[in-house]
Coordinates of C-alpha atoms and ligand atoms in Angstrom, one line a residue:
X1 CA 101.8 147.7 177.6
X2 CA 103.0 150.3 175.0
X3 CA 106.1 148.4 173.7
X4 CA 105.6 146.0 170.8
X5 CA 107.3 142.6 170.5
X6 CA 109.6 142.0 167.5
X7 CA 108.1 142.2 164.0
X8 CA 109.3 141.5 160.6
X9 CA 110.3 144.4 158.3
X10 CA 107.8 143.6 155.5
X11 CA 108.6 144.6 151.9
X12 CA 107.5 148.1 150.9
X13 CA 106.2 146.7 147.6
X14 CA 105.8 143.2 146.0
X15 CA 109.2 141.7 144.9
X16 CA 110.3 140.5 141.5
X17 CA 111.9 137.1 140.7
X18 CA 115.3 138.0 142.1
X19 CA 113.7 139.5 145.2
X20 CA 111.8 136.2 145.7
X21 CA 114.9 134.1 145.4
X22 CA 116.9 136.2 147.9
X23 CA 114.0 136.5 150.4
X24 CA 113.2 132.8 150.2
X25 CA 116.8 132.0 151.4
X26 CA 116.9 134.7 154.0
X27 CA 113.4 135.1 155.4
X28 CA 110.2 134.0 153.6
X29 CA 108.2 136.6 155.5
X30 CA 110.1 139.4 153.7
X31 CA 108.2 138.3 150.6
X32 CA 105.0 139.7 152.2
X33 CA 104.4 143.3 151.0
X34 CA 103.3 145.8 153.7
X35 CA 100.0 146.2 151.9
X36 CA 99.1 142.7 152.8
X37 CA 98.3 144.0 156.3
X38 CA 95.5 146.2 154.7
X39 CA 94.3 144.4 151.5
X40 CA 92.2 141.3 151.1
X41 CA 94.4 139.9 148.2
X42 CA 97.6 140.9 146.5
X43 CA 98.9 139.3 143.2
X44 CA 102.2 139.4 141.4
X45 CA 104.5 137.3 139.3
X46 CA 107.8 135.5 140.2
X47 CA 108.2 133.0 137.3
X48 CA 104.6 131.9 138.0
X49 CA 101.6 134.0 138.9
X50 CA 101.0 134.2 142.7
X51 CA 98.2 135.6 144.9
X52 CA 98.5 136.2 148.6
X53 CA 95.1 135.9 150.3
X54 CA 94.3 137.6 153.6
X55 CA 90.5 137.7 153.4
X56 CA 88.8 135.2 155.7
X57 CA 85.9 134.5 153.3
X58 CA 88.4 133.7 150.4
X59 CA 90.5 131.6 152.8
X60 CA 87.4 129.6 153.7
X61 CA 86.9 128.9 150.0
X62 CA 90.5 127.8 149.4
X63 CA 90.8 125.6 152.5
X64 CA 87.2 124.3 152.9
X65 CA 84.5 125.0 150.3
X66 CA 86.7 124.4 147.2
X67 CA 89.5 122.3 148.9
X68 CA 89.7 119.9 145.9
X69 CA 90.5 122.8 143.6
X70 CA 93.4 124.0 145.7
X71 CA 95.8 121.1 146.3
X72 CA 99.1 121.6 148.2
X73 CA 101.5 123.6 146.1
X74 CA 104.2 122.2 143.9
X75 CA 106.9 123.8 146.1
X76 CA 105.4 122.1 149.2
X77 CA 105.7 118.8 147.6
X78 CA 109.2 119.4 146.3
X79 CA 110.4 120.3 149.8
X80 CA 108.7 117.5 151.8
X81 CA 108.4 114.5 149.5
X82 CA 112.0 113.4 149.9
X83 CA 111.5 113.2 153.6
X84 CA 108.0 112.0 154.1
X85 CA 107.1 110.3 150.8
X86 CA 103.4 110.5 150.0
X87 CA 102.3 110.7 153.6
X88 CA 99.0 112.3 154.7
X89 CA 100.7 115.8 154.8
X90 CA 101.2 116.0 151.1
X91 CA 98.9 113.3 149.6
X92 CA 95.8 114.4 147.7
X93 CA 92.4 113.0 146.9
X94 CA 91.7 109.4 147.8
X95 CA 95.3 108.8 148.8
X96 CA 95.0 111.6 151.4
X97 CA 91.5 110.7 152.5
X98 CA 92.1 107.1 153.5
X99 CA 95.3 107.9 155.4
X100 CA 93.6 110.8 157.3
X101 CA 90.7 108.5 158.2
X102 CA 93.0 105.7 159.3
X103 CA 95.0 108.1 161.5
X104 CA 92.1 110.0 163.0
X105 CA 91.4 107.6 166.0
X106 CA 95.1 108.1 167.1
X107 CA 94.3 111.8 167.6
X108 CA 90.8 111.4 169.1
X109 CA 90.4 113.3 172.4
X110 CA 90.6 110.3 174.7
X111 CA 93.8 109.1 173.1
X112 CA 95.4 112.5 173.2
X113 CA 94.4 112.8 176.9
X114 CA 95.9 109.4 177.6
X115 CA 99.2 110.7 176.3
X116 CA 99.3 113.6 178.9
X117 CA 101.5 111.7 181.4
X118 CA 104.3 111.7 178.9
X119 CA 103.9 115.4 178.4
X120 CA 103.9 116.0 182.2
X121 CA 107.0 113.9 182.6
X122 CA 108.8 115.9 179.8
X123 CA 107.7 119.2 181.4
X124 CA 109.1 118.1 184.8
X125 CA 112.4 117.0 183.1
X126 CA 112.6 120.4 181.3
X127 CA 112.1 122.3 184.6
X128 CA 114.8 120.2 186.2
X129 CA 117.2 121.0 183.3
X130 CA 116.4 124.7 183.5
X131 CA 117.1 124.7 187.3
X132 CA 120.5 123.3 186.6
X133 CA 121.3 125.4 183.5
X134 CA 123.8 128.2 183.6
X135 CA 121.8 131.5 183.2
X136 CA 120.8 133.0 180.9
X137 CA 119.7 129.9 178.9
X138 CA 118.4 129.4 175.4
X139 CA 114.7 128.6 175.9
X140 CA 114.3 127.7 172.2
X141 CA 116.9 125.0 172.4
X142 CA 115.4 123.7 175.6
X143 CA 111.9 123.6 174.2
X144 CA 113.1 121.7 171.1
X145 CA 114.6 119.1 173.5
X146 CA 111.4 118.9 175.6
X147 CA 109.0 118.5 172.6
X148 CA 111.3 116.0 170.9
X149 CA 111.3 113.9 174.0
X150 CA 107.5 113.9 173.9
X151 CA 107.0 113.1 170.2
X152 CA 109.6 110.4 170.2
X153 CA 108.1 108.9 173.4
X154 CA 104.6 108.9 172.1
X155 CA 105.6 107.7 168.6
X156 CA 108.1 105.0 169.4
X157 CA 107.5 104.3 173.1
X158 CA 109.4 101.1 172.7
X159 CA 112.6 103.0 173.2
X160 CA 114.4 99.7 173.0
X161 CA 114.6 99.9 169.2
X162 CA 115.4 103.5 168.5
X163 CA 118.3 105.7 169.4
X164 CA 116.8 109.1 170.2
X165 CA 120.1 111.0 169.8
X166 CA 120.6 109.6 166.3
X167 CA 117.0 110.6 165.3
X168 CA 117.4 114.0 166.9
X169 CA 120.6 114.7 165.0
X170 CA 119.2 113.3 161.7
X171 CA 116.1 115.4 161.9
X172 CA 117.9 118.6 162.8
X173 CA 120.2 117.9 159.9
X174 CA 117.2 117.4 157.5
X175 CA 115.4 120.5 158.8
X176 CA 118.6 122.5 158.3
X177 CA 119.0 121.1 154.8
X178 CA 115.5 121.6 153.5
X179 CA 115.5 125.0 155.1
X180 CA 117.7 126.0 152.2
X181 CA 114.7 126.6 150.1
X182 CA 116.3 126.4 146.7
X183 CA 116.0 129.1 144.1
X184 CA 115.2 126.3 141.7
X185 CA 112.2 125.3 143.7
X186 CA 110.9 128.9 143.9
X187 CA 111.1 129.2 140.2
X188 CA 109.3 125.9 139.8
X189 CA 112.0 123.9 138.1
X190 CA 111.5 120.1 137.8
X191 CA 112.8 117.9 140.6
X192 CA 115.3 116.0 138.4
X193 CA 117.4 119.2 138.4
X194 CA 119.9 118.6 141.2
X195 CA 119.5 120.8 144.3
X196 CA 122.8 121.5 145.9
X197 CA 121.4 121.7 149.5
X198 CA 119.9 118.2 149.2
X199 CA 123.1 116.3 148.9
X200 CA 123.6 116.1 152.6
X201 CA 120.0 115.3 153.3
X202 CA 120.2 112.1 151.2
X203 CA 122.4 110.2 153.8
X204 CA 120.6 111.7 156.8
X205 CA 117.3 110.6 155.3
X206 CA 118.4 107.1 154.6
X207 CA 119.6 106.7 158.2
X208 CA 116.4 108.1 159.6
X209 CA 114.2 106.0 157.4
X210 CA 116.2 102.9 158.4
X211 CA 115.7 103.7 162.1
X212 CA 111.9 104.0 161.6
X213 CA 111.7 100.9 159.5
X214 CA 113.5 99.0 162.2
X215 CA 111.2 100.2 164.9
X216 CA 108.1 99.3 162.9
X217 CA 109.5 95.8 162.2
X218 CA 110.3 95.3 165.9
X219 CA 106.8 96.4 166.9
X220 CA 105.2 94.0 164.3
X221 CA 107.3 91.2 166.0
X222 CA 106.6 92.2 169.6
X223 CA 103.0 93.4 169.3
X224 CA 101.3 96.5 170.7
X225 CA 102.2 98.1 174.0
X226 CA 100.0 99.2 176.8
X227 CA 99.0 102.0 176.7
X228 CA 99.2 102.1 172.9
X229 CA 101.5 104.7 171.4
X230 CA 101.1 106.5 168.1
X231 CA 102.8 103.6 166.2
X232 CA 100.3 101.1 167.7
X233 CA 97.3 103.3 167.0
X234 CA 98.4 103.9 163.5
X235 CA 99.0 100.2 163.0
X236 CA 95.5 99.5 164.2
X237 CA 93.9 102.3 162.1
X238 CA 91.8 101.2 159.2
X239 CA 90.0 103.1 156.4
X240 CA 86.4 102.8 157.6
X241 CA 85.2 102.6 154.0
X242 CA 87.5 99.9 152.6
X243 CA 89.0 98.3 155.7
X244 CA 92.5 98.9 154.4
X245 CA 95.3 99.6 156.9
X246 CA 98.7 101.1 156.4
X247 CA 101.6 99.0 155.0
X248 CA 105.1 99.4 156.6
X249 CA 106.3 102.1 154.2
X250 CA 103.1 104.1 154.7
X251 CA 103.4 103.7 158.4
X252 CA 107.0 104.9 158.2
X253 CA 106.2 108.0 156.1
X254 CA 103.4 109.0 158.4
X255 CA 105.3 108.5 161.6
X256 CA 108.2 110.5 160.2
X257 CA 105.6 113.2 159.4
X258 CA 104.5 113.3 163.0
X259 CA 108.0 113.6 164.2
X260 CA 108.8 116.5 161.8
X261 CA 105.4 118.3 161.9
X262 CA 104.9 117.6 165.6
X263 CA 107.9 118.7 167.5
X264 CA 109.5 121.8 166.1
X265 CA 106.2 123.6 165.6
X266 CA 105.2 123.0 169.3
X267 CA 108.7 124.0 170.4
X268 CA 108.4 127.2 168.5
X269 CA 105.0 128.0 170.0
X270 CA 106.5 127.5 173.5
X271 CA 109.6 129.4 172.8
X272 CA 107.7 132.5 171.6
X273 CA 105.2 132.1 174.5
X274 CA 108.1 132.1 177.1
X275 CA 109.6 135.1 175.3
X276 CA 106.3 137.0 175.4
X277 CA 105.8 136.2 179.1
X278 CA 109.2 137.6 179.9
X279 CA 108.4 140.6 177.6
X280 CA 105.2 141.4 179.5
X281 CA 105.7 140.8 183.3
X282 CA 102.1 141.6 184.1
X283 CA 100.9 138.8 181.7
X284 CA 103.5 136.5 183.2
X285 CA 102.4 137.2 186.7
X286 CA 98.8 136.4 185.9
X287 CA 99.6 133.2 184.0
X288 CA 102.0 132.1 186.7
X289 CA 99.5 132.6 189.5
X290 CA 97.0 130.5 187.6
X291 CA 99.6 127.8 187.0
X292 CA 100.6 127.8 190.7
X293 CA 97.0 127.5 191.8
X294 CA 96.5 124.5 189.5
X295 CA 99.8 122.8 190.3
X296 CA 102.1 121.5 191.7
X297 CA 101.9 118.8 189.0
X298 CA 100.2 119.8 185.8
X299 CA 98.4 117.0 184.0
X300 CA 95.4 116.9 181.6
X301 CA 93.1 117.1 184.6
X302 CA 94.4 120.6 185.4
X303 CA 93.8 122.0 181.9
X304 CA 90.2 123.4 182.6
X305 CA 91.8 125.5 185.3
X306 CA 94.4 126.9 183.0
X307 CA 92.3 129.1 180.7
X308 CA 94.7 132.2 180.9
X309 CA 97.7 130.0 180.2
X310 CA 95.9 128.7 177.1
X311 CA 95.1 132.2 176.0
X312 CA 98.8 133.1 176.2
X313 CA 99.4 130.1 173.9
X314 CA 96.8 131.2 171.4
X315 CA 98.1 134.8 171.4
X316 CA 101.7 133.5 170.8
X317 CA 100.3 131.4 167.9
X318 CA 98.7 134.6 166.5
X319 CA 101.8 136.8 166.7
X320 CA 104.3 134.0 165.7
X321 CA 102.5 131.2 163.9
X322 CA 105.1 128.5 163.3
X323 CA 103.5 127.8 159.9
X324 CA 103.3 131.4 159.0
X325 CA 103.3 131.1 155.2
X326 CA 102.1 128.2 153.2
X327 CA 100.6 127.7 149.7
X328 CA 98.4 125.8 147.2
X329 CA 98.5 125.4 143.5
X330 CA 95.1 126.3 141.8
X331 CA 93.8 123.3 139.8
X332 CA 90.9 125.2 138.1
X333 CA 89.9 128.7 137.2
X334 CA 88.3 130.6 140.1
X335 CA 87.6 134.1 141.4
X336 CA 88.9 135.2 144.9
X337 CA 88.0 138.6 146.2
X338 CA 87.0 139.6 142.6
X339 CA 90.5 138.5 141.3
X340 CA 90.7 135.9 138.5
X341 CA 92.7 132.8 139.5
X342 CA 94.1 130.7 136.6
X343 CA 94.9 127.0 136.8
X344 CA 98.6 126.7 137.9
X345 CA 98.6 129.9 139.8
X346 CA 100.2 129.7 143.3
X347 CA 97.8 130.8 146.1
X348 CA 99.7 131.8 149.1
X349 CA 98.2 131.8 152.6
X350 CA 100.4 134.4 154.5
X351 CA 99.1 133.5 158.0
X352 CA 101.6 136.0 159.5
X353 CA 99.8 138.9 157.7
X354 CA 96.3 137.5 158.3
X355 CA 97.1 137.4 162.1
X356 CA 98.2 141.0 162.0
X357 CA 95.7 142.4 159.5
X358 CA 94.6 145.9 160.3
X359 CA 90.9 145.2 159.4
X360 CA 90.7 142.0 161.5
X361 CA 92.5 142.9 164.7
X362 CA 92.7 145.9 167.1
X363 CA 96.3 147.0 167.7
X364 CA 97.4 143.9 165.8
X365 CA 101.1 144.0 166.7
X366 CA 100.5 144.2 170.4
X367 CA 100.7 141.1 172.7
X368 CA 97.3 140.8 174.4
X369 CA 96.1 137.4 175.5
X370 CA 92.7 138.9 176.4
X371 CA 91.8 138.7 172.7
X372 CA 91.3 135.0 173.3
X373 CA 89.2 135.5 176.5
X374 CA 86.1 133.3 176.6
X375 CA 83.2 134.8 174.6
X376 CA 85.2 137.0 172.2
X377 CA 83.8 136.3 168.7
X378 CA 85.8 136.3 165.5
X379 CA 85.6 134.8 162.0
X380 CA 86.9 131.2 162.2
X381 CA 89.1 131.9 159.2
X382 CA 90.8 135.0 160.6
X383 CA 92.9 132.9 163.0
X384 CA 94.5 129.9 161.2
X385 CA 97.6 128.7 163.1
X386 CA 96.6 125.1 162.3
X387 CA 95.1 125.8 158.9
X388 CA 91.5 125.1 158.3
X389 CA 88.9 122.9 156.5
X390 CA 89.4 119.1 156.1
X391 CA 93.2 119.5 156.0
X392 CA 93.4 121.2 159.3
X393 CA 96.4 120.0 161.4
X394 CA 95.5 116.6 162.7
X395 CA 97.8 117.2 165.8
X396 CA 96.2 120.5 166.9
X397 CA 94.7 119.3 170.1
X398 CA 97.8 117.2 170.9
X399 CA 100.0 120.3 170.4
X400 CA 97.7 122.6 172.4
X401 CA 97.6 120.2 175.3
X402 CA 101.4 119.7 175.2
X403 CA 102.0 123.5 175.1
X404 CA 99.6 124.2 178.0
X405 CA 101.2 121.5 180.2
X406 CA 104.8 122.6 179.6
X407 CA 104.1 126.4 179.8
X408 CA 102.1 126.0 183.0
X409 CA 104.7 123.8 184.6
X410 CA 107.6 126.2 183.8
X411 CA 105.7 129.4 184.8
X412 CA 104.7 127.8 188.1
X413 CA 108.4 127.1 188.9
X414 CA 110.3 130.1 187.4
X415 CA 110.2 133.8 186.8
X416 CA 111.5 134.4 183.3
X417 CA 113.2 137.7 182.4
X418 CA 114.6 139.0 179.1
X419 CA 118.3 139.5 178.5
X420 CA 118.8 143.1 177.3
X421 CA 120.0 143.3 173.8
X422 CA 119.2 139.7 172.9
X423 CA 115.7 139.9 171.5
X424 CA 115.0 137.2 168.9
X425 CA 114.1 138.2 165.3
X426 CA 111.2 136.3 163.6
X427 CA 112.8 134.5 160.7
X428 CA 110.9 132.0 158.6
X429 CA 112.4 129.4 156.3
X430 CA 110.3 126.3 156.7
X431 CA 108.9 127.4 160.1
X432 CA 108.9 130.7 161.9
X433 CA 112.0 130.5 164.1
X434 CA 113.4 133.0 166.7
X435 CA 116.7 134.0 165.1
X436 CA 119.4 134.2 167.7
X437 CA 117.6 132.0 170.1
X438 CA 115.3 133.0 173.0
X439 CA 117.7 134.0 175.7
X440 CA 116.0 134.2 179.1
X441 CA 117.1 134.3 182.8
X442 CA 115.0 131.9 184.9
X443 CA 114.8 132.5 188.6
X444 CA 113.0 130.0 190.9
X445 CA 109.8 131.4 192.3
Ligands
HEM1 C1 101.8 124.2 167.5 C2 102.1 123.1 166.8 C3 101.6 122.9 165.4 C4 101.3 123.8 164.4 C5 101.4 125.3 164.4 C6 100.9 123.0 163.2 C7 100.4 123.6 162.0 C8 99.9 122.9 161.0 C9 99.3 123.5 159.8 C10 99.2 125.0 159.5 C11 98.9 122.5 159.0 C12 98.1 122.6 157.7 C13 99.1 122.8 156.5 C14 98.4 123.1 155.2 O1 97.2 123.2 155.2 O2 99.1 123.2 154.2 C15 99.2 121.2 159.7 C16 99.0 119.9 159.1 C17 99.4 118.8 159.7 N1 100.0 118.7 161.0 FE1 100.4 120.1 162.3 N2 100.9 121.7 163.5 C18 101.4 121.5 164.8 C19 101.5 120.3 165.5 C20 101.4 119.1 165.0 C21 101.5 117.8 165.7 C22 101.8 117.7 167.2 C23 101.3 116.8 164.8 C24 101.4 115.3 165.0 C25 101.8 114.7 166.0 C26 101.0 117.4 163.5 C27 100.8 116.7 162.3 C28 100.3 117.3 161.2 C29 99.8 116.5 160.0 C30 100.0 115.0 159.8 C31 99.3 117.5 159.1 C32 98.7 117.2 157.7 C33 97.2 116.9 157.9 C34 96.5 116.7 156.6 O3 96.9 117.2 155.5 O4 95.4 116.0 156.6 N3 101.1 118.8 163.7 N4 99.8 121.5 160.9

């Protein structure tokens, strides 16, 4: 296909402090200069010195070989700490390591596979809602609802102790409020300076935490469920080195992390994937045929027969990575791509630019799931939708399984068509969202 799906208008040249402040509020991706699609590294200054790294070798060094020297950035911590405390997502060193080890069994292949029935049920429920929805419908809103059902079911399967609607509202409120990345954060001001956008989040956060605390206390009283959910698995998790397990507040911070990190990202992957299928009817026909042949009910057992559907998911993650731009703060002096890095410099990983880099991908802005056909070789660090190295997303296989089950279920049931004039625009604040929603017309097959 000759047409290209929506792209961000990148900056003609690196922006100054004011440009950063404006772009950080409007669309973080507008901070990326066009040259990032051709260069291995670009540096500049916006208050602090920053470097955007697009070279797979240098990314391997930051994320893997010298991971201790590149902790999560000050801005990341400022944004997320009020919501998720010192959970695995932002902890460093020994604090991170033991939490990651304790949580690892919950995300082991057999446990993720055991959670598939919840995903299948949510996919069926989503198909039923789409069948009833007035057309066109907003696929992004629908995918947020479906993935939230899954993450809340597999996190707090007790259901008896947690009101989903309240959590749903609380989280959307929090995401909306942290989405207002403050100018003060971008300039690196200390966290005691009040952030206007955070006032609302204080109440929402207290409510959400209270709900999680209540669910954890209830579970401690009633004991584990069968099959175990993420809360049970996390309660059972121990640091293999010290035997230590999580206390209630550590449990709460990590469970809230799963809720935040685990539902919107997957919803975005699915929203863009549905958009791209509608954008390219030939790809949609091929994926739908595969899904229909594997169906009617898509569970974990069908996944080996859904390789093209999974390629569509990967290609959607390439073009619209939900975590399209994240960062580290350098702890020690280093050299990346021949450039001097000083302690305190911000090292930015602009995954959006990496995934569209002219030297790494042919026709990079085109939608082509065949790039991910079996046997195609590429540098492991040229495709990083889930990050890389020891801090790679712990939920990657959970998310990929969920995305494949939902996408296959929906493609088997409906033909999706674009609504002329309503293409989404990729806009990133905390995650890369389709601005304007993903409006599609679904016709039963
Ligand atoms: C398509 C969906 C998802 C995407 C694109 C995604 C992306 C990412 C990325 C890029 C990172 C690394 C961030 C960094 O290095 O700074 C990360 C970390 C993490 N993700 Fe995901 N994620 C997804 C789904 C999930 C799910 C389903 C869960 C849990 C249920 C989850 C939980 C986490 C956690 C706990 C971390 C921190 C891991 C650590 O630091 O050890 N994510 N994710």
